[in-house]
Structures are given as structure tokens and as C-alpha cells.
PDB file of C-alpha atoms in Angstrom:
ATOM      1  CA  UNK A  18     -33.928 -79.054   6.178  1.00  0.00           C
ATOM      2  CA  UNK A  19     -31.475 -76.109   5.855  1.00  0.00           C
ATOM      3  CA  UNK A  20     -32.433 -75.535   2.206  1.00  0.00           C
ATOM      4  CA  UNK A  21     -36.132 -75.250   3.052  1.00  0.00           C
ATOM      5  CA  UNK A  22     -35.328 -72.791   5.865  1.00  0.00           C
ATOM      6  CA  UNK A  23     -33.308 -70.643   3.456  1.00  0.00           C
ATOM      7  CA  UNK A  24     -36.228 -70.728   1.030  1.00  0.00           C
ATOM      8  CA  UNK A  25     -38.618 -69.620   3.778  1.00  0.00           C
ATOM      9  CA  UNK A  26     -36.377 -66.699   4.692  1.00  0.00           C
ATOM     10  CA  UNK A  27     -36.037 -65.642   1.051  1.00  0.00           C
ATOM     11  CA  UNK A  28     -39.802 -65.747   0.460  1.00  0.00           C
ATOM     12  CA  UNK A  29     -40.473 -63.704   3.600  1.00  0.00           C
ATOM     13  CA  UNK A  30     -37.848 -61.123   2.594  1.00  0.00           C
ATOM     14  CA  UNK A  31     -38.722 -60.871  -1.101  1.00  0.00           C
ATOM     15  CA  UNK A  32     -42.339 -61.944  -1.706  1.00  0.00           C
ATOM     16  CA  UNK A  33     -43.141 -58.576  -3.330  1.00  0.00           C
ATOM     17  CA  UNK A  34     -40.698 -59.390  -6.145  1.00  0.00           C
ATOM     18  CA  UNK A  35     -41.210 -61.573  -9.215  1.00  0.00           C
ATOM     19  CA  UNK A  36     -40.174 -64.872  -7.653  1.00  0.00           C
ATOM     20  CA  UNK A  37     -39.993 -68.203  -9.426  1.00  0.00           C
ATOM     21  CA  UNK A  38     -39.322 -71.660  -8.025  1.00  0.00           C
ATOM     22  CA  UNK A  39     -35.979 -71.577  -9.835  1.00  0.00           C
ATOM     23  CA  UNK A  40     -34.878 -68.318  -8.225  1.00  0.00           C
ATOM     24  CA  UNK A  41     -35.918 -69.445  -4.739  1.00  0.00           C
ATOM     25  CA  UNK A  42     -34.122 -72.771  -5.231  1.00  0.00           C
ATOM     26  CA  UNK A  43     -30.962 -70.982  -6.390  1.00  0.00           C
ATOM     27  CA  UNK A  44     -30.835 -68.963  -3.153  1.00  0.00           C
ATOM     28  CA  UNK A  45     -31.565 -72.114  -1.131  1.00  0.00           C
ATOM     29  CA  UNK A  46     -28.638 -73.863  -2.851  1.00  0.00           C
ATOM     30  CA  UNK A  47     -30.580 -76.783  -4.312  1.00  0.00           C
ATOM     31  CA  UNK A  48     -32.284 -77.673  -7.577  1.00  0.00           C
ATOM     32  CA  UNK A  49     -35.930 -76.653  -8.148  1.00  0.00           C
ATOM     33  CA  UNK A  50     -36.866 -80.347  -8.130  1.00  0.00           C
ATOM     34  CA  UNK A  51     -35.120 -80.916  -4.797  1.00  0.00           C
ATOM     35  CA  UNK A  52     -36.735 -77.852  -3.206  1.00  0.00           C
ATOM     36  CA  UNK A  53     -40.147 -78.892  -4.519  1.00  0.00           C
ATOM     37  CA  UNK A  54     -39.748 -82.135  -2.528  1.00  0.00           C
ATOM     38  CA  UNK A  55     -38.173 -80.625   0.611  1.00  0.00           C
ATOM     39  CA  UNK A  56     -40.495 -77.676   1.116  1.00  0.00           C
ATOM     40  CA  UNK A  57     -43.787 -79.579   1.479  1.00  0.00           C
ATOM     41  CA  UNK A  58     -42.096 -81.979   3.896  1.00  0.00           C
ATOM     42  CA  UNK A  59     -41.481 -79.049   6.240  1.00  0.00           C
ATOM     43  CA  UNK A  60     -44.523 -76.822   5.676  1.00  0.00           C
ATOM     44  CA  UNK A  61     -47.214 -79.126   4.277  1.00  0.00           C
ATOM     45  CA  UNK A  62     -47.704 -77.077   1.119  1.00  0.00           C
ATOM     46  CA  UNK A  63     -45.864 -76.316  -2.117  1.00  0.00           C
ATOM     47  CA  UNK A  64     -43.493 -73.385  -2.567  1.00  0.00           C
ATOM     48  CA  UNK A  65     -45.865 -71.681  -5.018  1.00  0.00           C
ATOM     49  CA  UNK A  66     -48.891 -72.130  -2.763  1.00  0.00           C
ATOM     50  CA  UNK A  67     -47.029 -70.803   0.285  1.00  0.00           C
ATOM     51  CA  UNK A  68     -45.703 -67.818  -1.670  1.00  0.00           C
ATOM     52  CA  UNK A  69     -49.179 -66.931  -2.952  1.00  0.00           C
ATOM     53  CA  UNK A  70     -50.697 -67.358   0.500  1.00  0.00           C
ATOM     54  CA  UNK A  71     -48.135 -65.090   2.156  1.00  0.00           C
ATOM     55  CA  UNK A  72     -48.565 -62.421  -0.521  1.00  0.00           C
ATOM     56  CA  UNK A  73     -52.345 -62.486  -0.217  1.00  0.00           C
ATOM     57  CA  UNK A  74     -52.261 -62.491   3.586  1.00  0.00           C
ATOM     58  CA  UNK A  75     -50.093 -59.393   3.817  1.00  0.00           C
ATOM     59  CA  UNK A  76     -52.168 -57.730   1.087  1.00  0.00           C
ATOM     60  CA  UNK A  77     -55.377 -58.498   2.987  1.00  0.00           C
ATOM     61  CA  UNK A  78     -53.959 -56.882   6.116  1.00  0.00           C
ATOM     62  CA  UNK A  79     -53.038 -53.734   4.202  1.00  0.00           C
ATOM     63  CA  UNK A  80     -56.473 -53.571   2.584  1.00  0.00           C
ATOM     64  CA  UNK A  81     -58.283 -54.137   5.885  1.00  0.00           C
ATOM     65  CA  UNK A  82     -56.180 -51.316   7.280  1.00  0.00           C
ATOM     66  CA  UNK A  83     -57.606 -48.958   4.665  1.00  0.00           C
ATOM     67  CA  UNK A  84     -54.974 -48.951   1.887  1.00  0.00           C
ATOM     68  CA  UNK A  85     -56.442 -46.447  -0.603  1.00  0.00           C
ATOM     69  CA  UNK A  86     -54.957 -47.821  -3.839  1.00  0.00           C
ATOM     70  CA  UNK A  87     -55.650 -51.470  -4.676  1.00  0.00           C
ATOM     71  CA  UNK A  88     -53.278 -51.362  -7.659  1.00  0.00           C
ATOM     72  CA  UNK A  89     -50.427 -50.218  -5.402  1.00  0.00           C
ATOM     73  CA  UNK A  90     -51.158 -53.146  -3.060  1.00  0.00           C
ATOM     74  CA  UNK A  91     -51.198 -55.451  -6.094  1.00  0.00           C
ATOM     75  CA  UNK A  92     -47.802 -54.201  -7.271  1.00  0.00           C
ATOM     76  CA  UNK A  93     -46.335 -54.541  -3.763  1.00  0.00           C
ATOM     77  CA  UNK A  94     -47.611 -58.138  -3.745  1.00  0.00           C
ATOM     78  CA  UNK A  95     -45.754 -59.062  -6.922  1.00  0.00           C
ATOM     79  CA  UNK A  96     -48.670 -58.676  -9.373  1.00  0.00           C
ATOM     80  CA  UNK A  97     -48.448 -56.578 -12.510  1.00  0.00           C
ATOM     81  CA  UNK A  98     -52.136 -55.779 -12.889  1.00  0.00           C
ATOM     82  CA  UNK A  99     -55.280 -55.133 -10.878  1.00  0.00           C
ATOM     83  CA  UNK A 100     -57.025 -58.013 -12.667  1.00  0.00           C
ATOM     84  CA  UNK A 101     -54.379 -60.652 -11.915  1.00  0.00           C
ATOM     85  CA  UNK A 102     -54.235 -59.610  -8.270  1.00  0.00           C
ATOM     86  CA  UNK A 103     -58.030 -59.610  -7.867  1.00  0.00           C
ATOM     87  CA  UNK A 104     -58.252 -63.082  -9.399  1.00  0.00           C
ATOM     88  CA  UNK A 105     -55.542 -64.514  -7.112  1.00  0.00           C
ATOM     89  CA  UNK A 106     -57.033 -62.769  -4.088  1.00  0.00           C
ATOM     90  CA  UNK A 107     -60.453 -64.229  -4.814  1.00  0.00           C
ATOM     91  CA  UNK A 108     -58.998 -67.715  -5.222  1.00  0.00           C
ATOM     92  CA  UNK A 109     -57.281 -67.396  -1.846  1.00  0.00           C
ATOM     93  CA  UNK A 110     -60.072 -65.886   0.239  1.00  0.00           C
ATOM     94  CA  UNK A 111     -63.312 -66.095  -1.783  1.00  0.00           C
ATOM     95  CA  UNK A 112     -63.657 -62.298  -1.535  1.00  0.00           C
ATOM     96  CA  UNK A 113     -62.554 -59.357  -3.638  1.00  0.00           C
ATOM     97  CA  UNK A 114     -59.856 -56.922  -2.458  1.00  0.00           C
ATOM     98  CA  UNK A 115     -62.429 -54.129  -2.414  1.00  0.00           C
ATOM     99  CA  UNK A 116     -64.762 -56.070  -0.125  1.00  0.00           C
ATOM    100  CA  UNK A 117     -62.003 -56.755   2.405  1.00  0.00           C
ATOM    101  CA  UNK A 118     -61.085 -53.068   2.397  1.00  0.00           C
ATOM    102  CA  UNK A 119     -64.728 -52.181   2.948  1.00  0.00           C
ATOM    103  CA  UNK A 120     -65.016 -54.701   5.835  1.00  0.00           C
ATOM    104  CA  UNK A 121     -61.929 -53.255   7.517  1.00  0.00           C
ATOM    105  CA  UNK A 122     -61.079 -56.630   9.032  1.00  0.00           C
ATOM    106  CA  UNK A 123     -59.323 -59.900   8.162  1.00  0.00           C
ATOM    107  CA  UNK A 124     -61.477 -61.877  10.601  1.00  0.00           C
ATOM    108  CA  UNK A 125     -62.633 -65.160   9.092  1.00  0.00           C
ATOM    109  CA  UNK A 126     -60.079 -65.151   6.268  1.00  0.00           C
ATOM    110  CA  UNK A 127     -57.853 -68.199   5.741  1.00  0.00           C
ATOM    111  CA  UNK A 128     -54.622 -66.330   6.410  1.00  0.00           C
ATOM    112  CA  UNK A 129     -51.232 -67.924   5.783  1.00  0.00           C
ATOM    113  CA  UNK A 130     -48.835 -66.855   8.541  1.00  0.00           C
ATOM    114  CA  UNK A 131     -45.026 -67.085   8.328  1.00  0.00           C
ATOM    115  CA  UNK A 132     -43.896 -70.645   8.967  1.00  0.00           C
ATOM    116  CA  UNK A 133     -41.948 -71.072  12.197  1.00  0.00           C
ATOM    117  CA  UNK A 134     -39.098 -73.544  11.910  1.00  0.00           C
ATOM    118  CA  UNK A 135     -38.321 -75.828  14.815  1.00  0.00           C
ATOM    119  CA  UNK A 136     -35.569 -74.971  17.264  1.00  0.00           C
ATOM    120  CA  UNK A 137     -32.375 -76.798  16.429  1.00  0.00           C
ATOM    121  CA  UNK A 138     -29.268 -77.858  18.285  1.00  0.00           C
ATOM    122  CA  UNK A 139     -26.929 -75.189  19.584  1.00  0.00           C
ATOM    123  CA  UNK A 140     -24.323 -73.869  17.181  1.00  0.00           C
ATOM    124  CA  UNK A 141     -20.585 -73.529  17.640  1.00  0.00           C
ATOM    125  CA  UNK A 142     -20.064 -69.981  18.866  1.00  0.00           C
ATOM    126  CA  UNK A 143     -16.822 -68.058  18.424  1.00  0.00           C
ATOM    127  CA  UNK A 144     -15.739 -66.471  21.693  1.00  0.00           C
ATOM    128  CA  UNK A 145     -17.776 -63.254  22.134  1.00  0.00           C
ATOM    129  CA  UNK A 146     -15.922 -59.993  22.719  1.00  0.00           C
ATOM    130  CA  UNK A 147     -16.478 -56.947  24.915  1.00  0.00           C
ATOM    131  CA  UNK A 148     -17.042 -53.665  23.079  1.00  0.00           C
ATOM    132  CA  UNK A 149     -18.008 -50.043  23.710  1.00  0.00           C
ATOM    133  CA  UNK A 150     -20.515 -48.314  21.464  1.00  0.00           C
ATOM    134  CA  UNK A 151     -21.121 -44.578  21.361  1.00  0.00           C
ATOM    135  CA  UNK A 152     -24.586 -43.012  21.337  1.00  0.00           C
ATOM    136  CA  UNK A 153     -26.662 -44.053  18.316  1.00  0.00           C
ATOM    137  CA  UNK A 154     -29.869 -42.624  16.900  1.00  0.00           C
ATOM    138  CA  UNK A 155     -31.868 -45.333  15.120  1.00  0.00           C
ATOM    139  CA  UNK A 156     -34.753 -44.699  12.716  1.00  0.00           C
ATOM    140  CA  UNK A 157     -36.755 -47.318  10.869  1.00  0.00           C
ATOM    141  CA  UNK A 158     -39.870 -49.437  10.862  1.00  0.00           C
ATOM    142  CA  UNK A 159     -41.093 -50.743  14.222  1.00  0.00           C
ATOM    143  CA  UNK A 160     -43.355 -53.701  14.930  1.00  0.00           C
ATOM    144  CA  UNK A 161     -44.307 -55.630  18.087  1.00  0.00           C
ATOM    145  CA  UNK A 162     -43.754 -59.379  18.446  1.00  0.00           C
ATOM    146  CA  UNK A 163     -44.148 -62.194  20.895  1.00  0.00           C
ATOM    147  CA  UNK A 164     -41.624 -64.982  21.239  1.00  0.00           C
ATOM    148  CA  UNK A 165     -43.847 -67.052  18.931  1.00  0.00           C
ATOM    149  CA  UNK A 166     -44.215 -64.519  16.099  1.00  0.00           C
ATOM    150  CA  UNK A 167     -40.632 -63.499  15.338  1.00  0.00           C
ATOM    151  CA  UNK A 168     -40.794 -65.344  12.015  1.00  0.00           C
ATOM    152  CA  UNK A 169     -42.470 -62.168  10.722  1.00  0.00           C
ATOM    153  CA  UNK A 170     -39.267 -60.103  11.044  1.00  0.00           C
ATOM    154  CA  UNK A 171     -37.906 -60.782   7.506  1.00  0.00           C
ATOM    155  CA  UNK A 172     -41.121 -59.370   6.011  1.00  0.00           C
ATOM    156  CA  UNK A 173     -40.668 -56.278   8.188  1.00  0.00           C
ATOM    157  CA  UNK A 174     -37.303 -55.573   6.535  1.00  0.00           C
ATOM    158  CA  UNK A 175     -39.008 -55.925   3.160  1.00  0.00           C
ATOM    159  CA  UNK A 176     -41.717 -53.409   4.121  1.00  0.00           C
ATOM    160  CA  UNK A 177     -39.007 -50.992   5.241  1.00  0.00           C
ATOM    161  CA  UNK A 178     -37.312 -51.276   1.855  1.00  0.00           C
ATOM    162  CA  UNK A 179     -40.577 -50.894  -0.065  1.00  0.00           C
ATOM    163  CA  UNK A 180     -42.112 -47.956   1.752  1.00  0.00           C
ATOM    164  CA  UNK A 181     -39.367 -46.017   3.538  1.00  0.00           C
ATOM    165  CA  UNK A 182     -36.187 -46.508   1.498  1.00  0.00           C
ATOM    166  CA  UNK A 183     -36.272 -42.915   0.261  1.00  0.00           C
ATOM    167  CA  UNK A 184     -37.003 -41.516   3.706  1.00  0.00           C
ATOM    168  CA  UNK A 185     -33.784 -42.798   5.308  1.00  0.00           C
ATOM    169  CA  UNK A 186     -30.146 -41.943   4.592  1.00  0.00           C
ATOM    170  CA  UNK A 187     -28.136 -44.529   2.667  1.00  0.00           C
ATOM    171  CA  UNK A 188     -26.046 -46.657   5.011  1.00  0.00           C
ATOM    172  CA  UNK A 189     -23.784 -49.675   4.597  1.00  0.00           C
ATOM    173  CA  UNK A 190     -24.804 -50.875   8.060  1.00  0.00           C
ATOM    174  CA  UNK A 191     -28.321 -51.697   9.265  1.00  0.00           C
ATOM    175  CA  UNK A 192     -29.628 -52.412  12.758  1.00  0.00           C
ATOM    176  CA  UNK A 193     -32.369 -54.659  14.103  1.00  0.00           C
ATOM    177  CA  UNK A 194     -33.110 -53.342  17.604  1.00  0.00           C
ATOM    178  CA  UNK A 195     -35.154 -55.203  20.244  1.00  0.00           C
ATOM    179  CA  UNK A 196     -36.648 -52.769  22.755  1.00  0.00           C
ATOM    180  CA  UNK A 197     -39.733 -51.804  24.812  1.00  0.00           C
ATOM    181  CA  UNK A 198     -40.309 -55.298  26.180  1.00  0.00           C
ATOM    182  CA  UNK A 199     -43.050 -56.098  28.697  1.00  0.00           C
ATOM    183  CA  UNK A 200     -43.589 -58.671  31.434  1.00  0.00           C
ATOM    184  CA  UNK A 201     -45.254 -61.070  28.992  1.00  0.00           C
ATOM    185  CA  UNK A 202     -42.143 -61.284  26.791  1.00  0.00           C
ATOM    186  CA  UNK A 203     -43.549 -59.112  24.011  1.00  0.00           C
ATOM    187  CA  UNK A 204     -41.145 -56.608  22.467  1.00  0.00           C
ATOM    188  CA  UNK A 205     -40.732 -54.053  19.719  1.00  0.00           C
ATOM    189  CA  UNK A 206     -38.311 -54.741  16.865  1.00  0.00           C
ATOM    190  CA  UNK A 207     -37.058 -51.726  14.905  1.00  0.00           C
ATOM    191  CA  UNK A 208     -35.513 -52.482  11.510  1.00  0.00           C
ATOM    192  CA  UNK A 209     -33.552 -49.428  10.468  1.00  0.00           C
ATOM    193  CA  UNK A 210     -30.307 -47.482  10.216  1.00  0.00           C
ATOM    194  CA  UNK A 211     -28.417 -45.000  12.348  1.00  0.00           C
ATOM    195  CA  UNK A 212     -29.175 -41.376  11.535  1.00  0.00           C
ATOM    196  CA  UNK A 213     -27.453 -38.096  12.465  1.00  0.00           C
ATOM    197  CA  UNK A 214     -30.678 -36.687  13.933  1.00  0.00           C
ATOM    198  CA  UNK A 215     -34.436 -37.200  14.080  1.00  0.00           C
ATOM    199  CA  UNK A 216     -35.418 -33.841  12.595  1.00  0.00           C
ATOM    200  CA  UNK A 217     -37.205 -33.942   9.237  1.00  0.00           C
ATOM    201  CA  UNK A 218     -37.841 -37.697   9.252  1.00  0.00           C
ATOM    202  CA  UNK A 219     -41.099 -39.232   8.068  1.00  0.00           C
ATOM    203  CA  UNK A 220     -43.354 -39.214  11.169  1.00  0.00           C
ATOM    204  CA  UNK A 221     -44.430 -42.784  10.359  1.00  0.00           C
ATOM    205  CA  UNK A 222     -40.909 -44.008  11.193  1.00  0.00           C
ATOM    206  CA  UNK A 223     -40.034 -45.347  14.637  1.00  0.00           C
ATOM    207  CA  UNK A 224     -37.059 -43.721  16.353  1.00  0.00           C
ATOM    208  CA  UNK A 225     -34.875 -44.754  19.272  1.00  0.00           C
ATOM    209  CA  UNK A 226     -31.860 -43.261  21.048  1.00  0.00           C
ATOM    210  CA  UNK A 227     -29.280 -45.810  22.209  1.00  0.00           C
ATOM    211  CA  UNK A 228     -27.003 -44.195  24.815  1.00  0.00           C
ATOM    212  CA  UNK A 229     -23.295 -44.955  24.885  1.00  0.00           C
ATOM    213  CA  UNK A 230     -22.587 -48.120  26.874  1.00  0.00           C
ATOM    214  CA  UNK A 231     -20.652 -51.382  27.095  1.00  0.00           C
ATOM    215  CA  UNK A 232     -21.762 -54.517  25.253  1.00  0.00           C
ATOM    216  CA  UNK A 233     -20.822 -58.143  24.777  1.00  0.00           C
ATOM    217  CA  UNK A 234     -20.847 -59.079  21.100  1.00  0.00           C
ATOM    218  CA  UNK A 235     -21.283 -62.454  19.416  1.00  0.00           C
ATOM    219  CA  UNK A 236     -21.052 -63.079  15.684  1.00  0.00           C
ATOM    220  CA  UNK A 237     -23.497 -65.179  13.706  1.00  0.00           C
ATOM    221  CA  UNK A 238     -21.861 -66.911  10.739  1.00  0.00           C
ATOM    222  CA  UNK A 239     -23.655 -68.498   7.810  1.00  0.00           C
ATOM    223  CA  UNK A 240     -27.195 -68.020   6.593  1.00  0.00           C
ATOM    224  CA  UNK A 241     -29.526 -65.577   8.343  1.00  0.00           C
ATOM    225  CA  UNK A 242     -32.231 -68.258   8.673  1.00  0.00           C
ATOM    226  CA  UNK A 243     -30.081 -69.855  11.410  1.00  0.00           C
ATOM    227  CA  UNK A 244     -29.620 -66.719  13.522  1.00  0.00           C
ATOM    228  CA  UNK A 245     -32.217 -67.842  16.082  1.00  0.00           C
ATOM    229  CA  UNK A 246     -29.947 -70.787  16.958  1.00  0.00           C
ATOM    230  CA  UNK A 247     -27.010 -68.422  17.450  1.00  0.00           C
ATOM    231  CA  UNK A 248     -29.163 -66.261  19.723  1.00  0.00           C
ATOM    232  CA  UNK A 249     -30.158 -69.339  21.735  1.00  0.00           C
ATOM    233  CA  UNK A 250     -26.571 -70.529  22.119  1.00  0.00           C
ATOM    234  CA  UNK A 251     -25.345 -67.044  23.055  1.00  0.00           C
ATOM    235  CA  UNK A 252     -28.067 -66.257  25.609  1.00  0.00           C
ATOM    236  CA  UNK A 253     -28.907 -69.687  27.016  1.00  0.00           C
ATOM    237  CA  UNK A 254     -25.506 -71.397  26.959  1.00  0.00           C
ATOM    238  CA  UNK A 255     -22.565 -68.984  26.771  1.00  0.00           C
ATOM    239  CA  UNK A 256     -23.956 -66.050  28.759  1.00  0.00           C
ATOM    240  CA  UNK A 257     -24.813 -67.939  32.000  1.00  0.00           C
ATOM    241  CA  UNK A 258     -21.274 -69.337  32.096  1.00  0.00           C
ATOM    242  CA  UNK A 259     -19.643 -65.952  31.419  1.00  0.00           C
ATOM    243  CA  UNK A 260     -20.504 -64.278  34.733  1.00  0.00           C
ATOM    244  CA  UNK A 261     -21.643 -61.153  32.858  1.00  0.00           C
ATOM    245  CA  UNK A 262     -24.891 -59.381  33.742  1.00  0.00           C
ATOM    246  CA  UNK A 263     -27.083 -58.084  30.931  1.00  0.00           C
ATOM    247  CA  UNK A 264     -28.671 -54.668  31.456  1.00  0.00           C
ATOM    248  CA  UNK A 265     -32.378 -53.923  31.098  1.00  0.00           C
ATOM    249  CA  UNK A 266     -31.804 -52.022  27.865  1.00  0.00           C
ATOM    250  CA  UNK A 267     -32.226 -52.550  24.111  1.00  0.00           C
ATOM    251  CA  UNK A 268     -30.090 -55.142  22.352  1.00  0.00           C
ATOM    252  CA  UNK A 269     -29.516 -55.233  18.621  1.00  0.00           C
ATOM    253  CA  UNK A 270     -28.344 -57.109  15.555  1.00  0.00           C
ATOM    254  CA  UNK A 271     -25.818 -55.288  13.376  1.00  0.00           C
ATOM    255  CA  UNK A 272     -25.823 -56.074   9.653  1.00  0.00           C
ATOM    256  CA  UNK A 273     -22.535 -54.952   8.154  1.00  0.00           C
ATOM    257  CA  UNK A 274     -21.327 -54.269   4.635  1.00  0.00           C
ATOM    258  CA  UNK A 275     -20.566 -57.958   4.001  1.00  0.00           C
ATOM    259  CA  UNK A 276     -24.171 -59.055   4.670  1.00  0.00           C
ATOM    260  CA  UNK A 277     -26.023 -59.843   1.425  1.00  0.00           C
ATOM    261  CA  UNK A 278     -29.750 -59.176   1.801  1.00  0.00           C
ATOM    262  CA  UNK A 279     -30.447 -60.986  -1.476  1.00  0.00           C
ATOM    263  CA  UNK A 280     -28.952 -64.338  -0.494  1.00  0.00           C
ATOM    264  CA  UNK A 281     -29.178 -63.921   3.288  1.00  0.00           C
ATOM    265  CA  UNK A 282     -25.502 -64.805   3.697  1.00  0.00           C
ATOM    266  CA  UNK A 283     -22.852 -62.932   5.643  1.00  0.00           C
ATOM    267  CA  UNK A 284     -21.869 -62.267   9.245  1.00  0.00           C
ATOM    268  CA  UNK A 285     -24.302 -60.561  11.631  1.00  0.00           C
ATOM    269  CA  UNK A 286     -23.255 -59.269  15.069  1.00  0.00           C
ATOM    270  CA  UNK A 287     -25.475 -59.649  18.134  1.00  0.00           C
ATOM    271  CA  UNK A 288     -24.903 -56.870  20.717  1.00  0.00           C
ATOM    272  CA  UNK A 289     -26.144 -57.406  24.302  1.00  0.00           C
ATOM    273  CA  UNK A 290     -25.961 -54.434  26.726  1.00  0.00           C
ATOM    274  CA  UNK A 291     -24.055 -54.965  29.959  1.00  0.00           C
ATOM    275  CA  UNK A 292     -24.720 -53.606  33.422  1.00  0.00           C
ATOM    276  CA  UNK A 293     -22.295 -50.838  34.300  1.00  0.00           C
TER     277      UNK A 293
END
């Protein structure tokens, strides 16, 4: 089911764009016909239906949150006109965008949440390395998750690109930082870049200072849709055998210059903080 998982990642990361079955299938590495058969076997619905449902769900949340411009929400959902968006929204929820904004709630709507793929077998992990990292200042878009809702992270990167791209300095490297966890296993994920300072940034951005410290670093190879398996192998298999002790501090994913955010391919480093 690797092709369907790649398709899911691509939809979550790019649903605001003009996506076709052919383009999604190209990224997934299969023919449109093949994807059209694989995708329902995993999710229970067609690619087009899932894509529309995810677009409308995220649009409904923005409208219920008080988004002032329905046309802007329509454009961010991949629709070129107010009319086309209103028609699709009504077909999905039986309500108009304006009525959901007026209600201020998505309660009772048939929302389509990101599909969570099943955990797979552990991957082959290259031997992790020890590394020192100097102090970093991270700025980006923050969102809280539970262990069961992390499938929403790709859409978070898309929202960062759509709404805050001009507010952050251009960087070849991006960071996905896990921080501010609680006893229930909930945590904040900040998708962003390192910045020289926090002064003058958009106040809607989340910021975090990572002090200089020692880390152990593993590298995820292949498609980004499989990174959860690399995390599981690193934390649940390799780490207990290593004798290393992880510190109660933020960890992060580092997306380097060779990572392609269009195809989802390229190496990603996982940095775990060590006790000093």
C-alpha cells in the first residue's frame, strides 16, 4: 500500500492546489488507474472524494473560526470562484459557507479527517550518530497533537506555506520541532525555520529557543510518508539497546536541501536530545 500512503501524504500537503488524479498518481509512482483501485482499498473512498472532503473540512474549520473572506477560503481550498466553492461545500455538508461562519462551530458536520495509516514493520536503520548543535531560534506555525492525530502534520506545513511564507526568512533547511508535551502524551509541533532573532516577526507565529546541546541523530531515507516507521524503529528498537538517555527537551526533524516537498522524497534527520 506504499503508493496509497504517498498519495495520502501528497493530498494532505497540497490540497489547496489544483490537483488531479493524474498528478497525485504521478507522485505516488503508479498509474491513475492503479491508484484509483488502491486508494479505496485503504481508505474506503475514492481519491477525488477524499480530496474534496479534506478541502471542505479544513475550510469549514477556518469559517467556523471566523475567517472574514469566503473567497479567500475558497481559493485556499483549490477553488477558483465563490460559486464553485459554495456548491461543493453545500454538497459536502448541506450548509452554505456563510451559515457555518455564522454558527461559529463545526459541530454536527460530516468532517473528513486525515486518514491514519496502519503501523508497519520496523525499517532498516543506518547506525545513528552523535552530534552537537548550537543554540537555534525556531519560528513557524505551531499546533497541538495527540499520538492519534499526527496525520494532520502535513497539512500544517501547507498552512505555513500559504499564510506565513512571506513572514519568515528564506531557508534551505526547515525544522519540525516536537515540544511542550504533557503527561497525557499530547505535544506541540512547530513547523518552521531557524531565524536570527524573534524581533519583528508576525505575532501569530510560534517561536522556540533550542539551547546548545548534544543529540543522537538518525536518518530517514525514502518517502516522507514512511517517517513514522523510522521514528518507531529509532525510539522503540535502537534507542533502548544503545544505553543512551534522552533528555526531557524538544526533539526535531531536520529537512535539508535535498528534501523535495513536492514529491516527499529525500533524507530527513531525526534529532533526539541527550542527557548531559
